Tab-separated table of C-alpha atoms in Angstrom:
chain	number	residue	atom	x	y	z
S	1354	MET	CA	20.666	-6.696	-24.114
S	1355	LYS	CA	19.827	-10.411	-23.837
S	1356	ASP	CA	22.120	-10.693	-20.807
S	1357	LEU	CA	20.346	-7.714	-19.215
S	1358	PHE	CA	16.916	-9.310	-19.659
S	1359	LYS	CA	18.257	-12.577	-18.276
S	1360	LYS	CA	19.780	-10.848	-15.251
S	1361	TYR	CA	16.524	-9.076	-14.388
S	1362	SER	CA	14.115	-11.755	-15.611
S	1363	HIS	CA	12.391	-11.753	-12.198
S	1364	VAL	CA	10.983	-8.309	-12.964
S	1365	LYS	CA	8.525	-9.806	-15.480
S	1366	TRP	CA	6.362	-11.043	-12.603
S	1367	LEU	CA	6.238	-7.533	-11.185
S	1368	ILE	CA	5.006	-6.198	-14.521
S	1369	LEU	CA	2.449	-8.979	-14.962
S	1370	CYS	CA	1.067	-8.702	-11.424
S	1371	SER	CA	0.915	-4.909	-11.690
S	1372	PHE	CA	-1.198	-5.202	-14.833
S	1373	LEU	CA	-3.511	-7.809	-13.305
S	1374	TYR	CA	-3.942	-5.848	-10.080
S	1375	LEU	CA	-4.650	-2.517	-11.784
S	1376	THR	CA	-7.161	-4.195	-14.095
S	1377	THR	CA	-8.928	-5.818	-11.142
S	1378	PHE	CA	-8.883	-2.575	-9.162
S	1379	PHE	CA	-10.354	-0.601	-12.070
S	1380	ILE	CA	-13.164	-3.129	-12.536
S	1381	LEU	CA	-14.066	-3.026	-8.839
S	1382	GLU	CA	-13.962	0.770	-8.794
S	1383	GLN	CA	-16.487	0.896	-11.623
S	1384	TRP	CA	-18.745	-1.732	-10.049
S	1385	GLY	CA	-20.896	0.615	-8.020
S	1386	ASP	CA	-24.436	-0.774	-8.265
S	1387	ARG	CA	-24.358	-3.051	-5.187
S	1388	PRO	CA	-24.859	-2.794	-1.413
S	1389	PHE	CA	-21.812	-1.584	0.509
S	1390	TRP	CA	-20.553	-2.214	4.020
S	1391	VAL	CA	-19.779	1.234	5.474
S	1392	VAL	CA	-16.574	0.992	7.523
S	1393	ASP	CA	-16.954	4.291	9.431
S	1394	THR	CA	-16.556	3.966	13.215
S	1395	TRP	CA	-16.952	6.319	16.157
S	1396	LEU	CA	-13.160	6.435	16.503
S	1397	ASP	CA	-12.843	8.183	13.150
S	1398	ALA	CA	-14.687	11.229	14.517
S	1399	TYR	CA	-11.756	11.837	16.877
S	1400	ILE	CA	-9.144	11.817	14.101
S	1401	PRO	CA	-8.649	15.359	12.754
S	1402	PHE	CA	-8.401	16.120	9.055
S	1403	ASN	CA	-5.018	17.490	8.004
S	1404	GLU	CA	-4.355	18.347	4.381
S	1405	TYR	CA	-0.578	18.455	4.955
S	1406	MET	CA	-0.613	14.693	5.372
S	1407	ILE	CA	-0.972	14.516	1.597
S	1408	ILE	CA	2.844	14.707	1.603
S	1409	PRO	CA	3.540	11.269	3.165
S	1410	TYR	CA	0.505	9.881	1.332
S	1411	VAL	CA	2.064	10.787	-2.032
S	1412	ILE	CA	5.556	9.768	-0.923
S	1413	TRP	CA	4.119	6.239	-0.647
S	1414	TYR	CA	4.287	5.858	-4.439
S	1415	PHE	CA	8.016	6.693	-4.485
S	1416	TYR	CA	8.605	4.542	-1.405
S	1417	ILE	CA	7.201	1.437	-3.070
S	1418	ILE	CA	8.993	2.104	-6.392
S	1419	ILE	CA	12.347	2.823	-4.751
S	1420	GLY	CA	11.988	-0.288	-2.595
S	1421	PHE	CA	11.445	-2.485	-5.639
S	1422	VAL	CA	14.301	-0.795	-7.538
S	1423	TYR	CA	16.636	-1.435	-4.610
S	1424	PHE	CA	15.721	-5.110	-4.424
S	1425	THR	CA	15.872	-5.484	-8.218
S	1426	ILE	CA	19.456	-4.242	-8.284
S	1427	TYR	CA	20.881	-5.629	-5.056
S	1428	GLU	CA	18.817	-8.521	-3.693
S	1429	VAL	CA	16.865	-10.967	-5.840
S	1430	GLU	CA	15.807	-12.868	-2.726
S	1431	GLY	CA	14.526	-9.636	-1.216
S	1432	PHE	CA	12.727	-8.850	-4.466
S	1433	ASN	CA	10.930	-12.207	-4.388
S	1434	ARG	CA	10.105	-11.763	-0.712
S	1435	THR	CA	8.668	-8.313	-1.320
S	1436	GLN	CA	6.644	-9.514	-4.276
S	1437	PHE	CA	5.166	-12.297	-2.160
S	1438	TYR	CA	4.316	-9.895	0.653
S	1439	LEU	CA	2.733	-7.196	-1.493
S	1440	TRP	CA	0.917	-9.193	-4.159
S	1441	THR	CA	-0.482	-11.759	-1.742
S	1442	GLY	CA	-2.078	-9.043	0.354
S	1443	MET	CA	-3.173	-6.858	-2.545
S	1444	PHE	CA	-4.954	-9.649	-4.402
S	1445	ALA	CA	-6.456	-10.938	-1.147
S	1446	ALA	CA	-7.807	-7.434	-0.538
S	1447	MET	CA	-9.326	-7.291	-4.023
S	1448	ILE	CA	-10.995	-10.675	-3.524
S	1449	PHE	CA	-12.402	-9.486	-0.193
S	1450	CYS	CA	-13.707	-6.260	-1.756
S	1451	ALA	CA	-15.387	-8.263	-4.524
S	1452	ILE	CA	-17.091	-10.527	-1.971
S	1453	VAL	CA	-17.748	-7.835	0.659
S	1454	PRO	CA	-18.126	-4.451	-1.109
S	1455	ASN	CA	-17.163	-1.684	1.287
S	1456	CYS	CA	-16.928	2.093	1.418
S	1457	GLN	CA	-16.507	5.033	3.772
S	1458	ASN	CA	-18.399	8.331	4.121
S	1459	MET	CA	-15.837	10.489	5.915
S	1460	ARG	CA	-14.502	12.743	3.189
S	1461	VAL	CA	-14.514	16.463	3.954
S	1462	GLU	CA	-15.624	19.412	1.842
S	1463	LEU	CA	-12.584	21.381	0.710
S	1464	ALA	CA	-12.360	25.059	-0.249
S	1465	ASN	CA	-9.001	24.507	-1.988
S	1466	GLU	CA	-7.425	27.333	0.008
S	1467	ASN	CA	-3.891	26.049	-0.539
S	1468	ILE	CA	-1.965	23.667	-2.750
S	1469	PHE	CA	-2.309	20.853	-0.227
S	1470	GLN	CA	-6.110	21.035	-0.256
S	1471	VAL	CA	-6.001	21.126	-4.051
S	1472	ALA	CA	-3.906	17.956	-3.998
S	1473	VAL	CA	-6.382	16.259	-1.642
S	1474	SER	CA	-9.285	17.311	-3.875
S	1475	PHE	CA	-7.469	15.770	-6.827
S	1476	LEU	CA	-6.918	12.584	-4.829
S	1477	TYR	CA	-10.632	12.412	-4.026
S	1478	SER	CA	-11.466	12.893	-7.699
S	1479	ILE	CA	-9.315	10.037	-9.007
S	1480	ASP	CA	-9.841	7.534	-6.185
S	1481	THR	CA	-13.353	6.707	-5.042
S	1482	ASN	CA	-14.411	6.080	-1.456
S	1483	THR	CA	-15.084	2.404	-2.213
S	1484	ASN	CA	-12.904	-0.702	-1.802
S	1485	VAL	CA	-11.170	0.781	1.213
S	1486	PHE	CA	-10.939	-2.229	3.556
S	1487	PRO	CA	-8.222	-3.184	4.161
S	1488	SER	CA	-6.078	-0.167	3.281
S	1489	ILE	CA	-3.606	-1.108	0.560
S	1490	HIS	CA	-1.658	2.081	1.277
S	1491	CYS	CA	-1.114	0.929	4.860
S	1492	TYR	CA	-0.584	-2.719	4.005
S	1493	ASN	CA	2.083	-2.044	1.384
S	1494	SER	CA	3.839	0.455	3.667
S	1495	ILE	CA	4.000	-2.086	6.481
S	1496	MET	CA	5.160	-4.973	4.317
S	1497	MET	CA	7.724	-2.911	2.393
S	1498	MET	CA	9.068	-1.772	5.760
S	1499	VAL	CA	9.270	-5.372	6.984
S	1500	SER	CA	10.998	-6.538	3.815
S	1501	LEU	CA	13.507	-3.678	3.815
S	1502	LEU	CA	14.340	-4.239	7.478
S	1503	LYS	CA	15.143	-7.865	6.639
S	1504	SER	CA	17.823	-6.656	4.220
S	1505	ASP	CA	21.348	-6.876	5.636
S	1506	ARG	CA	22.349	-3.737	3.719
S	1507	VAL	CA	19.501	-1.739	5.225
S	1508	LYS	CA	19.953	-3.145	8.726
S	1509	SER	CA	23.576	-2.000	8.697
S	1510	HIS	CA	22.377	1.634	8.507
S	1511	LYS	CA	20.571	2.437	11.751
S	1512	LEU	CA	19.383	5.906	10.709
S	1513	LEU	CA	18.001	4.562	7.436
S	1514	SER	CA	16.130	1.842	9.315
S	1515	ILE	CA	14.629	4.410	11.683
S	1516	PHE	CA	13.654	6.604	8.721
S	1517	ILE	CA	11.885	3.686	7.033
S	1518	VAL	CA	9.889	2.941	10.195
S	1519	VAL	CA	8.920	6.596	10.710
S	1520	LEU	CA	7.964	6.988	7.054
S	1521	SER	CA	5.803	3.860	7.123
S	1522	ILE	CA	3.983	5.031	10.255
S	1523	SER	CA	3.490	8.494	8.716
S	1524	ILE	CA	1.974	6.986	5.569
S	1525	CYS	CA	-0.455	4.918	7.634
S	1526	ALA	CA	-1.408	8.008	9.645
S	1527	SER	CA	-1.925	10.002	6.450
S	1528	THR	CA	-4.629	7.642	5.207
S	1529	VAL	CA	-6.919	8.385	8.159
S	1530	MET	CA	-5.991	12.067	8.557
S	1531	LEU	CA	-6.875	12.716	4.919
S	1532	LYS	CA	-10.176	10.875	5.474
S	1533	GLN	CA	-9.226	8.555	2.642
S	1534	HIS	CA	-9.545	5.601	5.001
S	1535	GLY	CA	-11.034	4.849	8.387
S	1536	ILE	CA	-9.238	3.418	11.391
S	1537	LEU	CA	-10.867	0.047	10.693
S	1538	ASP	CA	-9.087	-0.044	7.327
S	1539	VAL	CA	-5.759	0.427	9.107
S	1540	PHE	CA	-6.516	-2.347	11.602
S	1541	GLY	CA	-7.471	-4.573	8.670
S	1542	ALA	CA	-4.144	-3.833	6.969
S	1543	ILE	CA	-2.223	-4.628	10.155
S	1544	GLY	CA	-4.103	-7.901	10.594
S	1545	MET	CA	-3.489	-8.935	7.002
S	1546	SER	CA	0.194	-7.995	7.348
S	1547	ILE	CA	0.590	-10.347	10.291
S	1548	ILE	CA	-1.117	-13.224	8.476
S	1549	VAL	CA	0.905	-12.826	5.259
S	1550	TYR	CA	4.139	-12.391	7.203
S	1551	LEU	CA	3.554	-15.620	9.119
S	1552	ILE	CA	2.697	-17.499	5.919
S	1553	GLY	CA	5.883	-16.236	4.302
S	1554	LYS	CA	7.964	-17.106	7.346
S	1555	TYR	CA	6.769	-20.666	7.899
S	1556	LYS	CA	5.770	-21.713	4.373
S	1557	PHE	CA	8.443	-20.053	2.218
S	1558	LYS	CA	11.132	-19.262	4.836
S	1559	PHE	CA	11.093	-15.532	3.988
C-alpha cells in the first residue's frame, strides 16, 4: 500500500486543488448581493437553444476524469502538465469573478417535455447564472484536448485524436446552446487558454 501511495503521490495535488477550487466556487456562488456585469451580447440571440446538447455538456465530467485517470496511470509528466493547465485557468477565473462579478440572463423557460429538458432544468437548478466568464467548461475542454494531443500515445491514434477534438468542440458548443453561457464566455475561455498555454510552453517547457 505504501508503494502504491508513493507511486501516485502526485495525485495529492489534484485532491487538494479540487477541494480548494470547489470551496472557492461555492463561496462565490453564494455571494449574490453585489453588482454584476451582464455578459449577454447580440450574438447570443442568434444561437438557438437545443436541449439535446445536454449530452456533450454532461460528458464533459467524464472527459475530464478519464483524462486525469489516463495521465495518472501512464504519464506523470502529462499529469503535471494537465494540472498546470487546468488549475491555473480555473483559479484565475475564480479570482476574476471575485473582482468582476458577472452573470448572464439568457436561460429559457422549460416545459420539461422530455428527459433532456428535465436534465437541463436540473442543471439550471444546481448551477446559478453567475460566475460565467470565462467558461470553465470550455476552458477545461480546450486545455484537456491540448494536453491529450501532446501525449505520444494519443497522437499515435489518429481516430482518437479526431474524436477528442470533435468532443471538445461539441462541449464548447453545448455551453451556449443550452444558454448556460454566452458567446463572450467562450471567447474568454479561448483567450485564457492561449495565455496559459504560452506560459506553460515558455516558462515550464510543457
